[in-house]
PDB file of C-alpha atoms in Angstrom:
ATOM      1  CA  MET Q   1      34.605  42.351 -19.753  1.00 48.00           C
ATOM      2  CA  THR Q   2      30.806  41.756 -19.498  1.00 51.00           C
ATOM      3  CA  ASN Q   3      31.047  38.536 -17.961  1.00 56.00           C
ATOM      4  CA  ARG Q   4      32.868  40.099 -14.734  1.00 61.00           C
ATOM      5  CA  ILE Q   5      30.436  42.886 -14.518  1.00 61.00           C
ATOM      6  CA  VAL Q   6      27.730  40.786 -13.870  1.00 62.00           C
ATOM      7  CA  PRO Q   7      29.430  38.812 -11.126  1.00 78.00           C
ATOM      8  CA  THR Q   8      30.899  41.635  -9.355  1.00 80.00           C
ATOM      9  CA  ALA Q   9      27.329  43.555  -9.329  1.00 79.00           C
ATOM     10  CA  PHE Q  10      25.492  40.336  -7.732  1.00 80.00           C
ATOM     11  CA  LEU Q  11      28.162  40.077  -5.424  1.00 81.00           C
ATOM     12  CA  VAL Q  12      27.748  43.384  -4.113  1.00 82.00           C
ATOM     13  CA  VAL Q  13      23.705  43.105  -3.836  1.00 84.00           C
ATOM     14  CA  TYR Q  14      24.055  39.768  -2.567  1.00 82.00           C
ATOM     15  CA  ALA Q  15      26.392  41.665   0.271  1.00 84.00           C
ATOM     16  CA  LEU Q  16      24.119  44.679   1.039  1.00 86.00           C
ATOM     17  CA  LEU Q  17      20.940  42.368   1.268  1.00 87.00           C
ATOM     18  CA  LEU Q  18      22.899  40.009   3.679  1.00 84.00           C
ATOM     19  CA  ALA Q  19      23.965  43.058   5.762  1.00 85.00           C
ATOM     20  CA  LEU Q  20      20.406  44.397   5.742  1.00 84.00           C
ATOM     21  CA  GLY Q  21      19.122  41.055   6.954  1.00 82.00           C
ATOM     22  CA  LEU Q  22      21.411  40.582   9.380  1.00 82.00           C
ATOM     23  CA  GLY Q  23      21.122  44.200  10.940  1.00 77.00           C
ATOM     24  CA  LEU Q  24      17.596  43.713  11.242  1.00 76.00           C
ATOM     25  CA  GLY Q  25      17.366  40.521  12.633  1.00 74.00           C
ATOM     26  CA  SER Q  26      19.896  41.241  15.149  1.00 69.00           C
ATOM     27  CA  THR Q  27      17.912  44.319  15.967  1.00 67.00           C
ATOM     28  CA  TYR Q  28      14.524  42.380  16.076  1.00 68.00           C
ATOM     29  CA  TRP Q  29      16.192  39.943  18.380  1.00 66.00           C
ATOM     30  CA  VAL Q  30      17.517  42.460  20.976  1.00 62.00           C
ATOM     31  CA  LEU Q  31      14.372  44.351  21.014  1.00 61.00           C
ATOM     32  CA  LYS Q  32      12.436  41.467  21.844  1.00 67.00           C
ATOM     33  CA  GLY Q  33      14.633  40.510  24.532  1.00 63.00           C
ATOM     34  CA  GLU Q  34      15.916  42.056  28.029  1.00 69.00           C
ATOM     35  CA  PRO Q  35      18.375  44.680  27.776  1.00 65.00           C
ATOM     36  CA  PRO Q  36      21.723  43.103  27.329  1.00 65.00           C
ATOM     37  CA  LEU Q  37      23.872  45.486  29.243  1.00 68.00           C
ATOM     38  CA  GLY Q  38      23.790  47.114  33.202  1.00 67.00           C
ATOM     39  CA  SER Q  39      21.553  44.221  34.688  1.00 73.00           C
ATOM     40  CA  LEU Q  40      21.615  43.319  38.225  1.00 83.00           C
ATOM     41  CA  ARG Q  41      20.822  40.143  39.583  1.00 87.00           C
ATOM     42  CA  ILE Q  42      19.832  39.156  43.412  1.00 89.00           C
ATOM     43  CA  GLY Q  43      18.565  35.499  43.795  1.00 90.00           C
ATOM     44  CA  PRO Q  44      15.895  35.342  41.284  1.00 94.00           C
ATOM     45  CA  TRP Q  45      15.446  38.914  40.876  1.00 94.00           C
ATOM     46  CA  LYS Q  46      16.581  40.981  38.219  1.00 90.00           C
ATOM     47  CA  ALA Q  47      16.607  44.838  37.474  1.00 85.00           C
ATOM     48  CA  TRP Q  48      18.236  47.130  35.575  1.00 80.00           C
ATOM     49  CA  PRO Q  49      19.211  50.223  37.897  1.00 78.00           C
ATOM     50  CA  ASP Q  50      19.901  52.332  34.833  1.00 76.00           C
ATOM     51  CA  LEU Q  51      16.540  51.800  32.703  1.00 73.00           C
ATOM     52  CA  GLY Q  52      14.813  54.856  33.875  1.00 70.00           C
ATOM     53  CA  SER Q  53      18.195  57.270  34.183  1.00 71.00           C
ATOM     54  CA  ALA Q  54      20.029  59.552  31.797  1.00 73.00           C
ATOM     55  CA  ASP Q  55      22.671  56.785  31.419  1.00 75.00           C
ATOM     56  CA  ALA Q  56      20.557  54.231  29.867  1.00 72.00           C
ATOM     57  CA  ASP Q  57      22.205  52.926  27.025  1.00 72.00           C
ATOM     58  CA  PRO Q  58      21.143  52.974  23.429  1.00 73.00           C
ATOM     59  CA  TYR Q  59      19.576  49.197  24.040  1.00 71.00           C
ATOM     60  CA  MET Q  60      17.717  49.822  26.784  1.00 73.00           C
ATOM     61  CA  ARG Q  61      15.891  53.166  25.472  1.00 75.00           C
ATOM     62  CA  ALA Q  62      15.069  51.121  21.942  1.00 74.00           C
ATOM     63  CA  ILE Q  63      13.589  48.238  23.868  1.00 71.00           C
ATOM     64  CA  LEU Q  64      11.565  50.473  26.020  1.00 69.00           C
ATOM     65  CA  ALA Q  65      10.639  52.743  22.942  1.00 71.00           C
ATOM     66  CA  GLN Q  66       9.580  49.317  21.145  1.00 71.00           C
ATOM     67  CA  ARG Q  67       7.444  48.371  23.722  1.00 68.00           C
ATOM     68  CA  GLY Q  68       5.856  51.521  25.025  1.00 70.00           C
ATOM     69  CA  GLU Q  69       7.192  51.306  28.650  1.00 71.00           C
ATOM     70  CA  VAL Q  70       7.893  53.820  30.971  1.00 70.00           C
ATOM     71  CA  PRO Q  71      10.636  52.787  33.712  1.00 73.00           C
ATOM     72  CA  LEU Q  72      10.902  54.136  37.133  1.00 73.00           C
ATOM     73  CA  ALA Q  73      13.078  57.088  37.288  1.00 72.00           C
ATOM     74  CA  THR Q  74      16.431  56.478  39.618  1.00 71.00           C
ATOM     75  CA  GLY Q  75      14.799  58.598  42.638  1.00 73.00           C
ATOM     76  CA  GLU Q  76      11.481  57.102  41.899  1.00 82.00           C
ATOM     77  CA  GLY Q  77      12.308  53.587  42.849  1.00 84.00           C
ATOM     78  CA  LEU Q  78      13.140  50.330  41.060  1.00 87.00           C
ATOM     79  CA  GLY Q  79      11.596  47.113  39.667  1.00 87.00           C
ATOM     80  CA  PHE Q  80      12.847  43.556  39.926  1.00 91.00           C
ATOM     81  CA  THR Q  81      11.484  40.720  37.521  1.00 91.00           C
ATOM     82  CA  ALA Q  82      11.819  36.944  38.607  1.00 95.00           C
ATOM     83  CA  VAL Q  83      11.032  34.306  35.941  1.00 94.00           C
ATOM     84  CA  THR Q  84      12.541  31.791  37.953  1.00 95.00           C
ATOM     85  CA  ASP Q  85      12.043  30.501  41.265  1.00 96.00           C
ATOM     86  CA  SER Q  86      14.854  31.041  44.008  1.00 94.00           C
ATOM     87  CA  GLU Q  87      16.262  27.412  42.757  1.00 95.00           C
ATOM     88  CA  GLY Q  88      16.374  28.536  39.312  1.00 94.00           C
ATOM     89  CA  ARG Q  89      13.395  26.339  37.958  1.00 96.00           C
ATOM     90  CA  PRO Q  90      11.110  28.385  35.673  1.00 95.00           C
ATOM     91  CA  LEU Q  91       7.884  29.754  37.219  1.00 96.00           C
ATOM     92  CA  ASP Q  92       4.787  27.897  36.032  1.00 95.00           C
ATOM     93  CA  SER Q  93       1.309  28.365  36.443  1.00 93.00           C
ATOM     94  CA  THR Q  94       0.708  24.514  37.228  1.00 93.00           C
ATOM     95  CA  CYS Q  95       2.761  25.065  40.566  1.00 95.00           C
ATOM     96  CA  THR Q  96       2.404  26.850  43.662  1.00 95.00           C
ATOM     97  CA  TYR Q  97       4.713  29.141  45.060  1.00 96.00           C
ATOM     98  CA  ARG Q  98       5.293  30.982  48.428  1.00 96.00           C
ATOM     99  CA  ILE Q  99       7.212  34.340  48.210  1.00 96.00           C
ATOM    100  CA  GLY Q 100       8.354  35.576  51.460  1.00 89.00           C
ATOM    101  CA  SER Q 101       9.099  37.050  54.090  1.00 87.00           C
ATOM    102  CA  VAL Q 102      11.343  40.248  54.093  1.00 88.00           C
ATOM    103  CA  ILE Q 103      11.252  42.967  51.506  1.00 88.00           C
ATOM    104  CA  PRO Q 104      14.219  45.767  51.173  1.00 86.00           C
ATOM    105  CA  THR Q 105      13.256  48.957  53.082  1.00 85.00           C
ATOM    106  CA  ALA Q 106      11.138  51.246  50.922  1.00 87.00           C
ATOM    107  CA  ARG Q 107       8.213  53.337  51.190  1.00 90.00           C
ATOM    108  CA  LEU Q 108       5.889  51.704  49.222  1.00 92.00           C
ATOM    109  CA  TRP Q 109       6.083  48.378  47.341  1.00 94.00           C
ATOM    110  CA  THR Q 110       4.024  46.230  44.705  1.00 94.00           C
ATOM    111  CA  LEU Q 111       4.182  42.568  43.610  1.00 95.00           C
ATOM    112  CA  THR Q 112       2.451  41.636  40.548  1.00 95.00           C
ATOM    113  CA  VAL Q 113       2.086  38.669  38.630  1.00 95.00           C
ATOM    114  CA  TYR Q 114       2.042  38.662  34.737  1.00 92.00           C
ATOM    115  CA  ASP Q 115       0.890  35.900  32.356  1.00 90.00           C
ATOM    116  CA  GLN Q 116       3.204  34.431  29.581  1.00 85.00           C
ATOM    117  CA  ASN Q 117       2.591  37.055  27.068  1.00 83.00           C
ATOM    118  CA  GLY Q 118       3.199  39.683  29.591  1.00 82.00           C
ATOM    119  CA  GLY Q 119      -0.364  40.829  30.545  1.00 86.00           C
ATOM    120  CA  LEU Q 120      -1.882  41.207  33.967  1.00 88.00           C
ATOM    121  CA  VAL Q 121      -2.945  37.757  34.855  1.00 86.00           C
ATOM    122  CA  ARG Q 122      -6.495  37.332  34.986  1.00 83.00           C
ATOM    123  CA  SER Q 123      -8.179  35.722  37.817  1.00 81.00           C
ATOM    124  CA  GLU Q 124     -11.538  34.956  39.190  1.00 80.00           C
ATOM    125  CA  LEU Q 125     -10.834  37.547  42.316  1.00 78.00           C
ATOM    126  CA  GLY Q 126      -9.719  40.275  39.358  1.00 82.00           C
ATOM    127  CA  ARG Q 127      -6.524  40.706  41.385  1.00 88.00           C
ATOM    128  CA  ALA Q 128      -3.335  40.284  40.268  1.00 91.00           C
ATOM    129  CA  SER Q 129      -1.078  42.052  42.585  1.00 93.00           C
ATOM    130  CA  PHE Q 130      -0.545  43.080  46.033  1.00 94.00           C
ATOM    131  CA  THR Q 131       0.778  46.430  47.971  1.00 93.00           C
ATOM    132  CA  SER Q 132       2.816  47.078  51.020  1.00 92.00           C
ATOM    133  CA  ALA Q 133      -0.320  48.919  52.197  1.00 92.00           C
ATOM    134  CA  GLU Q 134      -2.752  45.886  52.015  1.00 92.00           C
ATOM    135  CA  ILE Q 135      -0.576  42.827  52.909  1.00 92.00           C
ATOM    136  CA  LEU Q 136      -1.240  40.747  55.768  1.00 91.00           C
ATOM    137  CA  ARG Q 137       1.422  40.477  58.275  1.00 90.00           C
ATOM    138  CA  ASP Q 138       2.554  38.354  60.993  1.00 88.00           C
ATOM    139  CA  ALA Q 139       3.787  39.959  64.828  1.00 88.00           C
ATOM    140  CA  GLN Q 140       7.201  39.877  63.367  1.00 86.00           C
ATOM    141  CA  ASP Q 141       5.965  42.106  60.423  1.00 84.00           C
ATOM    142  CA  GLN Q 142       6.780  39.317  58.107  1.00 88.00           C
ATOM    143  CA  PHE Q 143       4.619  38.084  55.382  1.00 91.00           C
ATOM    144  CA  THR Q 144       4.066  35.431  53.013  1.00 94.00           C
ATOM    145  CA  ILE Q 145       2.085  35.690  49.530  1.00 95.00           C
ATOM    146  CA  ALA Q 146       0.686  32.462  48.075  1.00 95.00           C
ATOM    147  CA  LEU Q 147       0.611  31.629  44.051  1.00 95.00           C
ATOM    148  CA  SER Q 148      -1.440  29.422  43.009  1.00 94.00           C
ATOM    149  CA  ARG Q 149      -4.520  28.426  40.995  1.00 91.00           C
ATOM    150  CA  SER Q 150      -6.792  27.016  43.783  1.00 90.00           C
ATOM    151  CA  LEU Q 151      -7.888  28.633  47.098  1.00 87.00           C
ATOM    152  CA  GLN Q 152      -5.095  29.418  49.551  1.00 89.00           C
ATOM    153  CA  ASP Q 153      -5.416  31.242  52.927  1.00 88.00           C
ATOM    154  CA  GLY Q 154      -4.139  34.423  53.920  1.00 90.00           C
ATOM    155  CA  ASN Q 155      -2.008  36.806  51.002  1.00 93.00           C
ATOM    156  CA  TRP Q 156      -3.328  34.846  47.886  1.00 93.00           C
ATOM    157  CA  LEU Q 157      -2.877  35.411  43.997  1.00 94.00           C
ATOM    158  CA  GLN Q 158      -4.555  33.122  41.811  1.00 93.00           C
ATOM    159  CA  LEU Q 159      -2.596  31.955  38.732  1.00 93.00           C
ATOM    160  CA  PRO Q 160      -3.836  31.033  35.420  1.00 89.00           C
ATOM    161  CA  VAL Q 161      -4.792  27.635  34.305  1.00 86.00           C
ATOM    162  CA  SER Q 162      -1.662  26.947  32.257  1.00 87.00           C
ATOM    163  CA  GLY Q 163       1.547  28.721  30.705  1.00 90.00           C
ATOM    164  CA  LYS Q 164       4.815  30.404  32.304  1.00 94.00           C
ATOM    165  CA  ILE Q 165       4.511  33.612  34.551  1.00 94.00           C
ATOM    166  CA  SER Q 166       6.909  36.338  35.548  1.00 94.00           C
ATOM    167  CA  ILE Q 167       6.662  38.378  38.784  1.00 96.00           C
ATOM    168  CA  MET Q 168       7.358  42.187  39.197  1.00 93.00           C
ATOM    169  CA  LEU Q 169       8.359  43.454  42.532  1.00 94.00           C
ATOM    170  CA  ARG Q 170       8.686  47.444  42.478  1.00 91.00           C
ATOM    171  CA  LEU Q 171      10.114  49.246  45.380  1.00 91.00           C
ATOM    172  CA  TYR Q 172       9.293  52.687  45.410  1.00 90.00           C
ATOM    173  CA  ASP Q 173      11.190  55.462  47.057  1.00 85.00           C
ATOM    174  CA  THR Q 174      14.060  53.112  48.098  1.00 81.00           C
ATOM    175  CA  PRO Q 175      17.362  53.899  49.316  1.00 76.00           C
ATOM    176  CA  GLY Q 176      18.413  51.254  47.000  1.00 64.00           C
ATOM    177  CA  ALA Q 177      17.072  52.883  43.785  1.00 60.00           C
ATOM    178  CA  ALA Q 178      20.291  52.986  42.169  1.00 60.00           C
ATOM    179  CA  GLY Q 179      21.248  49.248  42.900  1.00 61.00           C
ATOM    180  CA  THR Q 180      23.811  49.609  45.688  1.00 64.00           C
ATOM    181  CA  GLY Q 181      23.359  48.246  49.196  1.00 67.00           C
ATOM    182  CA  LEU Q 182      21.087  45.284  48.024  1.00 76.00           C
ATOM    183  CA  ASP Q 183      21.761  41.817  48.807  1.00 76.00           C
ATOM    184  CA  GLU Q 184      19.643  38.280  48.915  1.00 80.00           C
ATOM    185  CA  SER Q 185      19.090  38.854  52.947  1.00 82.00           C
ATOM    186  CA  VAL Q 186      16.530  41.491  52.312  1.00 85.00           C
ATOM    187  CA  PHE Q 187      14.725  39.892  49.185  1.00 90.00           C
ATOM    188  CA  PRO Q 188      11.846  37.654  49.435  1.00 93.00           C
ATOM    189  CA  THR Q 189      12.670  34.113  48.378  1.00 95.00           C
ATOM    190  CA  ILE Q 190      10.288  32.267  45.771  1.00 96.00           C
ATOM    191  CA  GLN Q 191       9.764  28.732  47.267  1.00 96.00           C
ATOM    192  CA  ARG Q 192       8.198  26.333  44.914  1.00 96.00           C
ATOM    193  CA  GLY Q 193       5.964  23.877  45.993  1.00 93.00           C
ATOM    194  CA  GLU Q 194       3.706  21.264  44.325  1.00 92.00           C
ATOM    195  CA  CYS Q 195       2.976  21.154  40.784  1.00 90.00           C
ATOM    196  CA  GLY Q 196      -0.201  19.991  39.061  1.00 82.00           C
ATOM    197  CA  ALA Q 197      -1.244  19.119  35.168  1.00 70.00           C
TER     198      ALA Q 197
END
């Protein structure tokens, strides 16, 4: 009889440890990535319209709490992230990029470049972003922002020497804050140019 008790106890402990490991492992995996539900993709840009609303699912809330981020509320605006160019290739700081030339209707917008660790890009100019108030535009009210490691004319953001990058486009006080009425025709493209070593 004792021979049966020991294997049963062992199996119970093994099952509990396995369940604990799988539960903690899957939680860690979910918290380190993007929210798995409720995304909106427009070209290379991706957003989660419910992120700052009362309708945010438990995964979104847990990810925000773990990161310590405060998202834009639904009435405030919407944030879009790009980790690829318009052709789906990962953004790399060894390449040059041109972003433009249109933007969805918004009272104010910002475009910010982040390094592979999610921090602001450090550059010689001390600039990692542009706002709609300071961007240079042409006669048709369109713009182009250049991203590269070397100096470019016009609107230019310097990229780090190496590593992956991401771009965040935040639209403040926009009619599309709920994620409706937005399509690729009003979003800036991300065109890759030459790539170095």
